[in-house]
mmCIF file of C-alpha atoms and ligand atoms in Angstrom:
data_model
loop_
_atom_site.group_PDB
_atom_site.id
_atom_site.type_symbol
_atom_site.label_atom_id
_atom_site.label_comp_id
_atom_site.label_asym_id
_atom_site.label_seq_id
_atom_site.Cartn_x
_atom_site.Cartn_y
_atom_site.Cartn_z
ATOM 1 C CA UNK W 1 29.383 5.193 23.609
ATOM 2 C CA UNK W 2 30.693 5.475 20.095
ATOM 3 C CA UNK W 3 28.533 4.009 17.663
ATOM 4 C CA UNK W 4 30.274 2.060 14.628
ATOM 5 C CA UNK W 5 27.829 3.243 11.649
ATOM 6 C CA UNK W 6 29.608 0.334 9.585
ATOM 7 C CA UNK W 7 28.298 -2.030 11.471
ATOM 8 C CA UNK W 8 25.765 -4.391 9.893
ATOM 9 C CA UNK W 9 24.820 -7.794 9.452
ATOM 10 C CA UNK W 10 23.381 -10.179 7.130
ATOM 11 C CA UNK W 11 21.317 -13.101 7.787
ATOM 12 C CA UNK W 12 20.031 -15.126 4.627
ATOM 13 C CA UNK W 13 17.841 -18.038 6.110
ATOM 14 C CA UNK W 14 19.405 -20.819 4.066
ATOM 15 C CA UNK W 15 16.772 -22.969 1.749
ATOM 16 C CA UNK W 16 14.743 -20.355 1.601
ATOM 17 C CA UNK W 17 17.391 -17.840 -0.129
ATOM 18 C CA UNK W 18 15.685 -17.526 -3.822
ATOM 19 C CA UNK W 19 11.731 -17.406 -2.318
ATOM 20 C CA UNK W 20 12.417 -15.160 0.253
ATOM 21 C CA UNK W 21 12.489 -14.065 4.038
ATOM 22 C CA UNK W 22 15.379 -12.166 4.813
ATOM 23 C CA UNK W 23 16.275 -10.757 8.439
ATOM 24 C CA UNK W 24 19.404 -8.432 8.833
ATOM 25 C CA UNK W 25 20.187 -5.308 11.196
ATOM 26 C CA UNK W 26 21.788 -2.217 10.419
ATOM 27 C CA UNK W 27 22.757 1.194 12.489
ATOM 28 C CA UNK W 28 22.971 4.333 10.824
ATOM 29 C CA UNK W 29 21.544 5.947 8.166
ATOM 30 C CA UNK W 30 21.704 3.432 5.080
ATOM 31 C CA UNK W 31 22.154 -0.380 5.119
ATOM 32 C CA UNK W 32 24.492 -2.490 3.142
ATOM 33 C CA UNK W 33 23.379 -3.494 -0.596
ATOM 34 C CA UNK W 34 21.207 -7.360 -0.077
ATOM 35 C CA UNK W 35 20.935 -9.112 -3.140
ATOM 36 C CA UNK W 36 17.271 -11.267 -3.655
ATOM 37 C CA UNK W 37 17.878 -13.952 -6.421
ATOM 38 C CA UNK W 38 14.516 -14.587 -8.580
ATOM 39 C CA UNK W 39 14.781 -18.312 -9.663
ATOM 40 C CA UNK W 40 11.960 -18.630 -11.980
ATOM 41 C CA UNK W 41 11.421 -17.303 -15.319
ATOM 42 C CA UNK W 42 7.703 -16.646 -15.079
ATOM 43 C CA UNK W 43 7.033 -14.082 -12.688
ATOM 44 C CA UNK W 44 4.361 -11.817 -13.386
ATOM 45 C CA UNK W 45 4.735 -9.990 -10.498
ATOM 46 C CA UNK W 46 6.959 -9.517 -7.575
ATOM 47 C CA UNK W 47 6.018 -8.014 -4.098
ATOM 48 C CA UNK W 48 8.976 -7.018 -1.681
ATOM 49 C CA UNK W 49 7.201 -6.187 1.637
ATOM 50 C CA UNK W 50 9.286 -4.321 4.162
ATOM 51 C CA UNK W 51 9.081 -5.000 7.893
ATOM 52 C CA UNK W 52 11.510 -2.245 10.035
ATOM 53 C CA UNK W 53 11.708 -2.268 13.482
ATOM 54 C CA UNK W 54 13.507 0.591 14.639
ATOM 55 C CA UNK W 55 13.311 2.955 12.360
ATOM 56 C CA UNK W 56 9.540 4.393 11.321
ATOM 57 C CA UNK W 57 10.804 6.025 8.334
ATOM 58 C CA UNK W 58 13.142 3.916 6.771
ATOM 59 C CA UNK W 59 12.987 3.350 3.267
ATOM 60 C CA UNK W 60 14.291 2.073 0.106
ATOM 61 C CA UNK W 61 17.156 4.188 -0.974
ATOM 62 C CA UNK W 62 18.032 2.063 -4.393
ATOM 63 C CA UNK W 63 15.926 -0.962 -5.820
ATOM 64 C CA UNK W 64 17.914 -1.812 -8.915
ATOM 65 C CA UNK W 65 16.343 -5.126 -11.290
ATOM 66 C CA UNK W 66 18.756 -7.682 -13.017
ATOM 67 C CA UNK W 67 18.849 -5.955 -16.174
ATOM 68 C CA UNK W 68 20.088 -2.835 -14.402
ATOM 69 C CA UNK W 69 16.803 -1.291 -14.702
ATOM 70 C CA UNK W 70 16.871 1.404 -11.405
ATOM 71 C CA UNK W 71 13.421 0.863 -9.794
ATOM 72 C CA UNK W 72 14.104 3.456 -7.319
ATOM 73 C CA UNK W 73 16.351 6.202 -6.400
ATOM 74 C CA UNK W 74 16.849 8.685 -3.854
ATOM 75 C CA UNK W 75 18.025 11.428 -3.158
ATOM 76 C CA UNK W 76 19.699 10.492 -0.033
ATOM 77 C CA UNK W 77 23.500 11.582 -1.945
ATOM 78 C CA UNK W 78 22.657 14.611 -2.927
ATOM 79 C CA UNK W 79 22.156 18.462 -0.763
ATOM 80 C CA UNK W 80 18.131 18.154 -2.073
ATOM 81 C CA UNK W 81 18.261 15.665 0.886
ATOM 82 C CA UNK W 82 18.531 18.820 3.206
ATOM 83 C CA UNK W 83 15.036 19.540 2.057
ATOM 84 C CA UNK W 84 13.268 17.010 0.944
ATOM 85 C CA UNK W 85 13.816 13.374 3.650
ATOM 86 C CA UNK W 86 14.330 10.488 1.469
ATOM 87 C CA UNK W 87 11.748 8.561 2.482
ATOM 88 C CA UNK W 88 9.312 11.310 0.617
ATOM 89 C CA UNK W 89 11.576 11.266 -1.618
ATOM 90 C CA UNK W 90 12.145 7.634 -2.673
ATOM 91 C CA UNK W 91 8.099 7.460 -2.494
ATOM 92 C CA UNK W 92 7.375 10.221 -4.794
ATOM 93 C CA UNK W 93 10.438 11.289 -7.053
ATOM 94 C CA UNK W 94 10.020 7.393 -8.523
ATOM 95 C CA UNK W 95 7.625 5.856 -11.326
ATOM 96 C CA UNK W 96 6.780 2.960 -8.677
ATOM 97 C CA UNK W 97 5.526 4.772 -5.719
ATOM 98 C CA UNK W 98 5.039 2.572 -2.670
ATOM 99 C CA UNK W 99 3.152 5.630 -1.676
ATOM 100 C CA UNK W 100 3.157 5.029 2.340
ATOM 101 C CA UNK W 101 5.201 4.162 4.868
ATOM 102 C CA UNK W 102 3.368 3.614 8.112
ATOM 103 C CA UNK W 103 5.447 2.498 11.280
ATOM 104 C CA UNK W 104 8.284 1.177 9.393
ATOM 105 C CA UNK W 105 5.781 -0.852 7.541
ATOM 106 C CA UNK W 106 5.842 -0.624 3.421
ATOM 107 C CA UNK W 107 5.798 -2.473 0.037
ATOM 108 C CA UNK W 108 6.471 -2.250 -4.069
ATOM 109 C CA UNK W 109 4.917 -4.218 -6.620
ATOM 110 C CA UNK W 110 7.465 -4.878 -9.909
ATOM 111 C CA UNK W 111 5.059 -5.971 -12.196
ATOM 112 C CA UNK W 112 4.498 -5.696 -16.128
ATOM 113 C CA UNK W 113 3.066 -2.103 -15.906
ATOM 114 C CA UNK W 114 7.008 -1.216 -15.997
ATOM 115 C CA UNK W 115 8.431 -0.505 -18.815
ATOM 116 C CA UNK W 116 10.980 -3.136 -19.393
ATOM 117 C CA UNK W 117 10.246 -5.299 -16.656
ATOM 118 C CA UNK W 118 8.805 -8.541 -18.665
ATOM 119 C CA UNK W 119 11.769 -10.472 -17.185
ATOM 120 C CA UNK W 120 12.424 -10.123 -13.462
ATOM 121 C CA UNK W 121 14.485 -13.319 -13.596
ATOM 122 C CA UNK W 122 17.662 -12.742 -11.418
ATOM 123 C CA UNK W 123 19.733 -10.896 -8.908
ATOM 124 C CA UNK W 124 17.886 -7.959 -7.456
ATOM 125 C CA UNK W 125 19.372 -5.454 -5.274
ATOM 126 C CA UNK W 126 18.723 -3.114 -3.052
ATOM 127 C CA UNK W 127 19.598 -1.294 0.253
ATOM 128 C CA UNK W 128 17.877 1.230 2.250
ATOM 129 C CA UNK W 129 17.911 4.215 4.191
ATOM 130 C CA UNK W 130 16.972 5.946 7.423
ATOM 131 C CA UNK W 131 16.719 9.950 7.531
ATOM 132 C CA UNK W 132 16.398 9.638 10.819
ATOM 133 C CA UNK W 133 19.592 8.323 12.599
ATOM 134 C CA UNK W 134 21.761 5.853 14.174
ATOM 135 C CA UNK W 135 19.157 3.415 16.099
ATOM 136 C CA UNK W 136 19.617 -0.084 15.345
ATOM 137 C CA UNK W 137 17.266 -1.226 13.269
ATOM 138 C CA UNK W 138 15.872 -4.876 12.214
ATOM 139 C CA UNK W 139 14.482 -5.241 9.126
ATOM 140 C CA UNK W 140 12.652 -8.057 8.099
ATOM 141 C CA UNK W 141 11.783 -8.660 4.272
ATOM 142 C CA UNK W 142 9.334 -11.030 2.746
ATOM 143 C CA UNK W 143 8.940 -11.557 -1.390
ATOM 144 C CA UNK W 144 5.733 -12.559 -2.617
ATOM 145 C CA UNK W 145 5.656 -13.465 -6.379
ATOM 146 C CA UNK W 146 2.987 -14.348 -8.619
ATOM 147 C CA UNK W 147 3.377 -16.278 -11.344
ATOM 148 C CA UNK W 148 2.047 -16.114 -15.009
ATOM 149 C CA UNK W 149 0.390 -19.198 -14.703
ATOM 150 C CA UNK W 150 -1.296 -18.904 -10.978
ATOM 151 C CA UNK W 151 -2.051 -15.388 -12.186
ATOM 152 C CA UNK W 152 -4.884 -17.027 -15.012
ATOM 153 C CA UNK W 153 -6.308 -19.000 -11.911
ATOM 154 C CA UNK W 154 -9.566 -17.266 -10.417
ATOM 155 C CA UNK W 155 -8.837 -16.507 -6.646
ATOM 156 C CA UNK W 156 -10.046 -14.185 -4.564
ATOM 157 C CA UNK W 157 -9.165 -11.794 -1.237
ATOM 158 C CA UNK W 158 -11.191 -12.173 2.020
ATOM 159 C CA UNK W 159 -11.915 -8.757 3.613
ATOM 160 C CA UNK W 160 -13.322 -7.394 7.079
ATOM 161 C CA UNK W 161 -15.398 -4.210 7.814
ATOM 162 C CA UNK W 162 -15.442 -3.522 10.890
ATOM 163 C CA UNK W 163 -18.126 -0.571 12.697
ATOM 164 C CA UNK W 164 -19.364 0.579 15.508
ATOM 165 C CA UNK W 165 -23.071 0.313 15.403
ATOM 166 C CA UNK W 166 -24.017 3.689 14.890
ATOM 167 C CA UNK W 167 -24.802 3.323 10.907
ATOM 168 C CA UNK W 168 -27.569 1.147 9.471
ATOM 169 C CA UNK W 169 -26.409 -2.212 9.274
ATOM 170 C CA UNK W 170 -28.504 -3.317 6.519
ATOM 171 C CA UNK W 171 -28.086 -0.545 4.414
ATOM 172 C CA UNK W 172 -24.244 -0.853 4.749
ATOM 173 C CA UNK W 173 -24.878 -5.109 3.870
ATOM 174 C CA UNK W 174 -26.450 -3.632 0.919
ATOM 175 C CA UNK W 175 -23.731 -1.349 -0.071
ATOM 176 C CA UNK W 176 -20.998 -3.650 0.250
ATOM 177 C CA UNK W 177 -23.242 -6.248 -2.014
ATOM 178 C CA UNK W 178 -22.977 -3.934 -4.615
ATOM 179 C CA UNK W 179 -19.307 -3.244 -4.113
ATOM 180 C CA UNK W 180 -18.385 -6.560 -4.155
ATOM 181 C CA UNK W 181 -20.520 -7.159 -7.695
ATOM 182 C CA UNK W 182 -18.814 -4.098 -9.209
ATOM 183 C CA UNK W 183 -15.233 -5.894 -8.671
ATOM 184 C CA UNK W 184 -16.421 -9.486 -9.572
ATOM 185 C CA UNK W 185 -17.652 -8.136 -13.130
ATOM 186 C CA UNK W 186 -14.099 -7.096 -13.075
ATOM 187 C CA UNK W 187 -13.094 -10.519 -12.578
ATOM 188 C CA UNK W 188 -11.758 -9.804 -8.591
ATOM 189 C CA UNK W 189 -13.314 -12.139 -6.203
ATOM 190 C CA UNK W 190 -13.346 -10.217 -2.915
ATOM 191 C CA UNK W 191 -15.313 -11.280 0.110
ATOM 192 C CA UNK W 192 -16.408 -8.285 2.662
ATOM 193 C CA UNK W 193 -17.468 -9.805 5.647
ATOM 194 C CA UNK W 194 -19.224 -6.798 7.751
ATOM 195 C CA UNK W 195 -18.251 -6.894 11.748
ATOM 196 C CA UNK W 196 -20.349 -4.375 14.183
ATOM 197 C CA UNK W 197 -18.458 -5.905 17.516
ATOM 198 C CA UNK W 198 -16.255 -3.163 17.381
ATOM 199 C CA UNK W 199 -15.967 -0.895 19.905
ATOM 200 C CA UNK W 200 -13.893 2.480 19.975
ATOM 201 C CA UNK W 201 -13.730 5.435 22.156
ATOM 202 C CA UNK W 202 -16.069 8.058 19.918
ATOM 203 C CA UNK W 203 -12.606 10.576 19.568
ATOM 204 C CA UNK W 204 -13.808 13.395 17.086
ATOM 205 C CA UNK W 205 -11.051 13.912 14.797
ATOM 206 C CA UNK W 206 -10.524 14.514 10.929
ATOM 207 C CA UNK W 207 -6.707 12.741 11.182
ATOM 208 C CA UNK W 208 -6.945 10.205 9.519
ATOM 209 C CA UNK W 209 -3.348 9.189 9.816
ATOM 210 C CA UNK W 210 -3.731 8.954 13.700
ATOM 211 C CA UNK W 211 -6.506 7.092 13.609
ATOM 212 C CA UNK W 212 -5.487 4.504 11.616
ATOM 213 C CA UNK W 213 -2.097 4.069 13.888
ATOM 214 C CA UNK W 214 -4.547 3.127 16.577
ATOM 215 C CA UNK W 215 -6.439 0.806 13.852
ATOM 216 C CA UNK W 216 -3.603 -1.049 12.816
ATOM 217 C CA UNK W 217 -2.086 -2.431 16.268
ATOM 218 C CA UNK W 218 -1.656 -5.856 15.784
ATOM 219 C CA UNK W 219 -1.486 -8.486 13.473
ATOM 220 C CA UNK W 220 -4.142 -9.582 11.019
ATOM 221 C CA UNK W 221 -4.391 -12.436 8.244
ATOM 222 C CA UNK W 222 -6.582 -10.548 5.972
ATOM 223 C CA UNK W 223 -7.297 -7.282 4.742
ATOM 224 C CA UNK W 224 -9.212 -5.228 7.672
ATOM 225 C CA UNK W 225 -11.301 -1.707 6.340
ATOM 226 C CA UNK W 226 -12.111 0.403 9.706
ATOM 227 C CA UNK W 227 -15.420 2.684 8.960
ATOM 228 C CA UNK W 228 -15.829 4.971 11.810
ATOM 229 C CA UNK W 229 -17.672 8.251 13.267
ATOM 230 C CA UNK W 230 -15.900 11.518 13.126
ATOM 231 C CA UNK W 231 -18.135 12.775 15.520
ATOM 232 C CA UNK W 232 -19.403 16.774 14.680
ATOM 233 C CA UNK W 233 -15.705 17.860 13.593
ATOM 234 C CA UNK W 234 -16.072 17.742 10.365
ATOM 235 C CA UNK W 235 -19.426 19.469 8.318
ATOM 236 C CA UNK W 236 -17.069 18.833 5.370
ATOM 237 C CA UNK W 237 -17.297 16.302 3.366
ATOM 238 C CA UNK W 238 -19.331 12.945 4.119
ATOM 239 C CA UNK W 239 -16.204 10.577 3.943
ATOM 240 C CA UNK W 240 -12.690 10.586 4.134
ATOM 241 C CA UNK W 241 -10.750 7.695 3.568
ATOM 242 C CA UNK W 242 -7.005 6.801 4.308
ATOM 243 C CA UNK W 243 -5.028 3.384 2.986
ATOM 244 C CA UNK W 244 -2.184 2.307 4.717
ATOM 245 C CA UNK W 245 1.271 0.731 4.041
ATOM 246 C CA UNK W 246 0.575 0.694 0.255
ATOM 247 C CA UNK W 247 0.597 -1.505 -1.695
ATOM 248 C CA UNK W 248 -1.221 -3.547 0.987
ATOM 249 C CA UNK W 249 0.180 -7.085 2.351
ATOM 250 C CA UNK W 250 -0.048 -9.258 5.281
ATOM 251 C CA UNK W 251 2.815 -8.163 7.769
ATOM 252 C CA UNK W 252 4.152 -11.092 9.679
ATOM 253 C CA UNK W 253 6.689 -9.761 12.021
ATOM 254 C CA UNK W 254 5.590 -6.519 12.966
ATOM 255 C CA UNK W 255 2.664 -6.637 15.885
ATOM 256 C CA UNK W 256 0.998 -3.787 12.743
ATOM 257 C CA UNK W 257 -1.460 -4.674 9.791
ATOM 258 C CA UNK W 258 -1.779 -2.365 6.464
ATOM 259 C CA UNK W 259 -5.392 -1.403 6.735
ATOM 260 C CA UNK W 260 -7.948 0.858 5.484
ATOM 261 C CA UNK W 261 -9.632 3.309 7.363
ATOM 262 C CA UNK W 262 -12.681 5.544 6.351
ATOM 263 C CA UNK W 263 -14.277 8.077 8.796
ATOM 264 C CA UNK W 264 -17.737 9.076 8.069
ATOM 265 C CA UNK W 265 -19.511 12.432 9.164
ATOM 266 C CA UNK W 266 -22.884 11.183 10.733
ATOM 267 C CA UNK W 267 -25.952 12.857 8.930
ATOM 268 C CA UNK W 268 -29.340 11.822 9.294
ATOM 269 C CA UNK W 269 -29.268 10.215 5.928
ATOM 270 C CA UNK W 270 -25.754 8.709 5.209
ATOM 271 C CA UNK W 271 -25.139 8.021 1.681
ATOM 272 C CA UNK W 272 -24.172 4.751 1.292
ATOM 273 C CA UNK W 273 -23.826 4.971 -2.493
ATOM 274 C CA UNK W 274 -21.012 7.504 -1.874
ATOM 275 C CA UNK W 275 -20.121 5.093 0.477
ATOM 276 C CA UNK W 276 -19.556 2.403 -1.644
ATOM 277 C CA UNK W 277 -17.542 3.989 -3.822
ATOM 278 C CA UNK W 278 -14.991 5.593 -1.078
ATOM 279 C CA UNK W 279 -14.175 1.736 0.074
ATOM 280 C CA UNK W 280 -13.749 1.036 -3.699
ATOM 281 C CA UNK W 281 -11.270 3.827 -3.989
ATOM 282 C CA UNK W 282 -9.114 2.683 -1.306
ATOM 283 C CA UNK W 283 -9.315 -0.819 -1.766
ATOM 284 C CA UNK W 284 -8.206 -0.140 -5.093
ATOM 285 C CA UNK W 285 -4.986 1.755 -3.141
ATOM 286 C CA UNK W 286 -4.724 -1.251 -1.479
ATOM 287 C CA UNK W 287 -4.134 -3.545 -4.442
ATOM 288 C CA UNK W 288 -1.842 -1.049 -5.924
ATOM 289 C CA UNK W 289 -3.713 1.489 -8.009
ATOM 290 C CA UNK W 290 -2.544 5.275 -7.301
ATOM 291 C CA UNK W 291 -4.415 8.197 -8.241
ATOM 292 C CA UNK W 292 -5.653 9.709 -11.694
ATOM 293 C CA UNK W 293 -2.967 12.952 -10.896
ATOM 294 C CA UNK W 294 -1.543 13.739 -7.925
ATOM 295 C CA UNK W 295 0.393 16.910 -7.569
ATOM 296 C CA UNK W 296 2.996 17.282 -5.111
ATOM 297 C CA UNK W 297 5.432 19.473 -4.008
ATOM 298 C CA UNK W 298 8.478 20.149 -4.980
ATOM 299 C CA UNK W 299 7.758 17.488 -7.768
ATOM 300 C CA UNK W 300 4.993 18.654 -9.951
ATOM 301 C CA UNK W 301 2.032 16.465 -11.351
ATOM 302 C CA UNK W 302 2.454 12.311 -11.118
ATOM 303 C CA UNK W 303 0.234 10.322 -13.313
ATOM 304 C CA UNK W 304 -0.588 6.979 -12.328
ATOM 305 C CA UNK W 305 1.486 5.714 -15.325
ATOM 306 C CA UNK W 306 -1.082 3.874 -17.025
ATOM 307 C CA UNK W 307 -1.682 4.612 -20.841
ATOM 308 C CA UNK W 308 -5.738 4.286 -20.621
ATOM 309 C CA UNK W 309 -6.303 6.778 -18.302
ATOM 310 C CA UNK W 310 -6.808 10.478 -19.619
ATOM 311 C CA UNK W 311 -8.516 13.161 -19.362
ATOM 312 C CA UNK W 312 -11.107 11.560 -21.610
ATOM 313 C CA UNK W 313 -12.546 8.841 -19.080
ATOM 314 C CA UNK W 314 -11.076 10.407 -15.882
ATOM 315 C CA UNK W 315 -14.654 11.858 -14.568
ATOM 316 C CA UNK W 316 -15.579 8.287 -14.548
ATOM 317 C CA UNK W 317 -13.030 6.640 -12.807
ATOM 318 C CA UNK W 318 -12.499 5.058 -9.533
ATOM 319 C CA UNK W 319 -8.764 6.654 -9.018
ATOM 320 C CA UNK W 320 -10.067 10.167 -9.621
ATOM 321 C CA UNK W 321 -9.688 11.716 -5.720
ATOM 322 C CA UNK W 322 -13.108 12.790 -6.046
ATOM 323 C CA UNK W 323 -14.859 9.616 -7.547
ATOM 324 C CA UNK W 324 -17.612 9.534 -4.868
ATOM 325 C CA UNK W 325 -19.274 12.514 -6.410
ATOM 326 C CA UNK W 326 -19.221 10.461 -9.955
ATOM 327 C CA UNK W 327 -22.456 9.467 -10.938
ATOM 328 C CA UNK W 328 -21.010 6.330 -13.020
ATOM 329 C CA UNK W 329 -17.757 4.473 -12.211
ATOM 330 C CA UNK W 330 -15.372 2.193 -13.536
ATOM 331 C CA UNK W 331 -11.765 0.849 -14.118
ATOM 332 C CA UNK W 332 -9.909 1.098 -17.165
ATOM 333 C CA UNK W 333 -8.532 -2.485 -18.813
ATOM 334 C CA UNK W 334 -4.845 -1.394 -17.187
ATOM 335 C CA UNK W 335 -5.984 -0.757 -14.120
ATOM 336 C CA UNK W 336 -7.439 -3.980 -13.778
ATOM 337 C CA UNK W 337 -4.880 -5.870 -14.645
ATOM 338 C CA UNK W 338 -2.531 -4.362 -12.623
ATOM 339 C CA UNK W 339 -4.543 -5.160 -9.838
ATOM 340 C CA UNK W 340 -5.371 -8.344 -10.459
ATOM 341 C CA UNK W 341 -1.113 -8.608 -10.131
ATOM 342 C CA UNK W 342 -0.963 -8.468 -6.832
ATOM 343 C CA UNK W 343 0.179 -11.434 -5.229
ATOM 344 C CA UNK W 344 -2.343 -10.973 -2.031
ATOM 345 C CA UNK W 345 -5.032 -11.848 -4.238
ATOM 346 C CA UNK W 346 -4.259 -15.463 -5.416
HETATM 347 ZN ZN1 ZN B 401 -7.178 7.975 -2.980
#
């Protein structure tokens, strides 16, 4: 049967057109251009989280603002797409970086980090691509917004650890205390609550990206952190940690949750201070923070595109990828606020 790679359809759900949940289809490889209207004049931040069923890697091919401003671009027009597949493309080659895309899950955060985006007031537009082919694919797109004035409210996020037993549970308890203090001096209210009534088959693996595929099956109202055994595969290093669908948000249509998952080596003493800081690090990913420096191929160094981080205070920062061998660490003023932007947390 011939496919018609024209075809699409748009759904806008009536009322709700300017605050946003928006369901269309599309076959092929890129989707029509849908326009989001932002009503209000004091956003501090907007959120568009991406639901795709059908199509694992699709992704945002252009995200451009009311002013013009282009958020994102791909590559998807030009022969680089040969090498490079836009969705590692779109993720990378871009200032925002929604840095993963797990099962056709992903998200970006617009906030005031961007330069020139103090006024998100009007018609946004995007449309998206898939590398992959011509499945039909529904897409499902929820905007969260926070703004200016619910962003000086104190709120806070409500978090779950879950394990399986096999590490000391007050010593973890502890840990997690002092996590949770580090981020309220911060002024971020989060609220671990530790579950051992988790049970998983002991697979010794280091891949991460697997494991948290099984992990993330299913819906879940708040943020879920999966700390597990590696078994003997790895004498490498004591953690590993792995954030999913970043930045994080509660999915809604898809039966998949953004999650964090951290795989420990077991030692006779486990060090929970190292711990500590390797579920800082990622929750930090979660709320939108990217690394220090990250270099990738073919695109060279990306900074995290704040203007307090540097060389000068990077051995005692959270985002560094090694931070759990820091003696001392801490968030610069930036990253903070650009944390405390994300809508999840009010
Ligand atoms: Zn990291």
């Amino acid at each position: 049967m011939k496919l018609i790679l024209s075809f699409f359809m748009i759904y806008f759900l009536g009322p709700q057109y300017s605050w946003g949940h928006y369901d269309f289809e599309f076959s092929g490889k890129e989707s029509d251009w849908i326009e989001f209207e932002v009503s209000s004049k004091e956003i501090k931040s907007l959120q568009f989280n991406f639901e795709v069923i059908g199509g694992k890697k699709t992704f945002i091919r252009d995200l451009v603002a009311p002013n013009g401003k282009v958020i994102i671009k791909s590559n998807y027009a030009t022969p680089s797409s040969q090498r490079i597949p836009p969705w590692i493309y779109s993720t990378i080659g871009n200032k925002v970086r929604p840095t993963y895309v797990v099962d056709g899950l992903f998200s970006i955060i617009v906030n005031d980090s961007i330069n020139g985006m103090d006024n998100k007031t009007g018609m946004w537009k995007l449309r998206l691509v898939d590398g992959n082919g011509q499945s039909n694919k529904k897409v499902f797109i929820h905007k969260n917004t926070l703004t200016r004035e619910e962003a000086t409210l104190q709120k806070g996020m409500k978090i779950k650890l879950h394990h399986q037993g096999l590490i000391d549970p007050l010593a973890l308890e502890l840990a997690i205390e002092d996590l949770e203090k580090i981020y309220r001096d911060y002024g971020l209210s989060i609220d671990i609550v530790i579950k051992d009534n988790w049970q998983d088959p002991l697979e010794e693996t280091n891949d991460l990206e697997k494991k948290i595929q099984e992990f993330t099956k299913g819906r879940r109202n708040e943020v879920q952190i999966y700390l597990f055994s590696r078994g003997k595969v790895s004498d490498q290093k004591d953690f590993q940690g792995l954030a999913s669908c970043l930045p994080g948000f509660i999915s809604q249509k898809i039966d998949k949750h953004c999650a964090l998952a951290i795989g420990f080596t077991p030692r006779v003493e486990i060090n929970f201070n190292k711990l500590k800081k390797v579920v800082g690090h990622e929750l930090a990913h979660y709320l939108g923070l990217f690394h220090l420096e990250d270099d990738y191929y073919p695109f060279g160094r990306r900074d995290d595109g704040l203007e307090d981080t540097h060389s000068g205070n990077e051995s005692s920062n959270f985002m560094h990828k090694t931070s759990e061998y820091f003696e001392v660490i801490e968030f610069t003023s930036q990253q903070i606020t650009k944390m405390l932007s994300h809508p999840e947390l009010f």
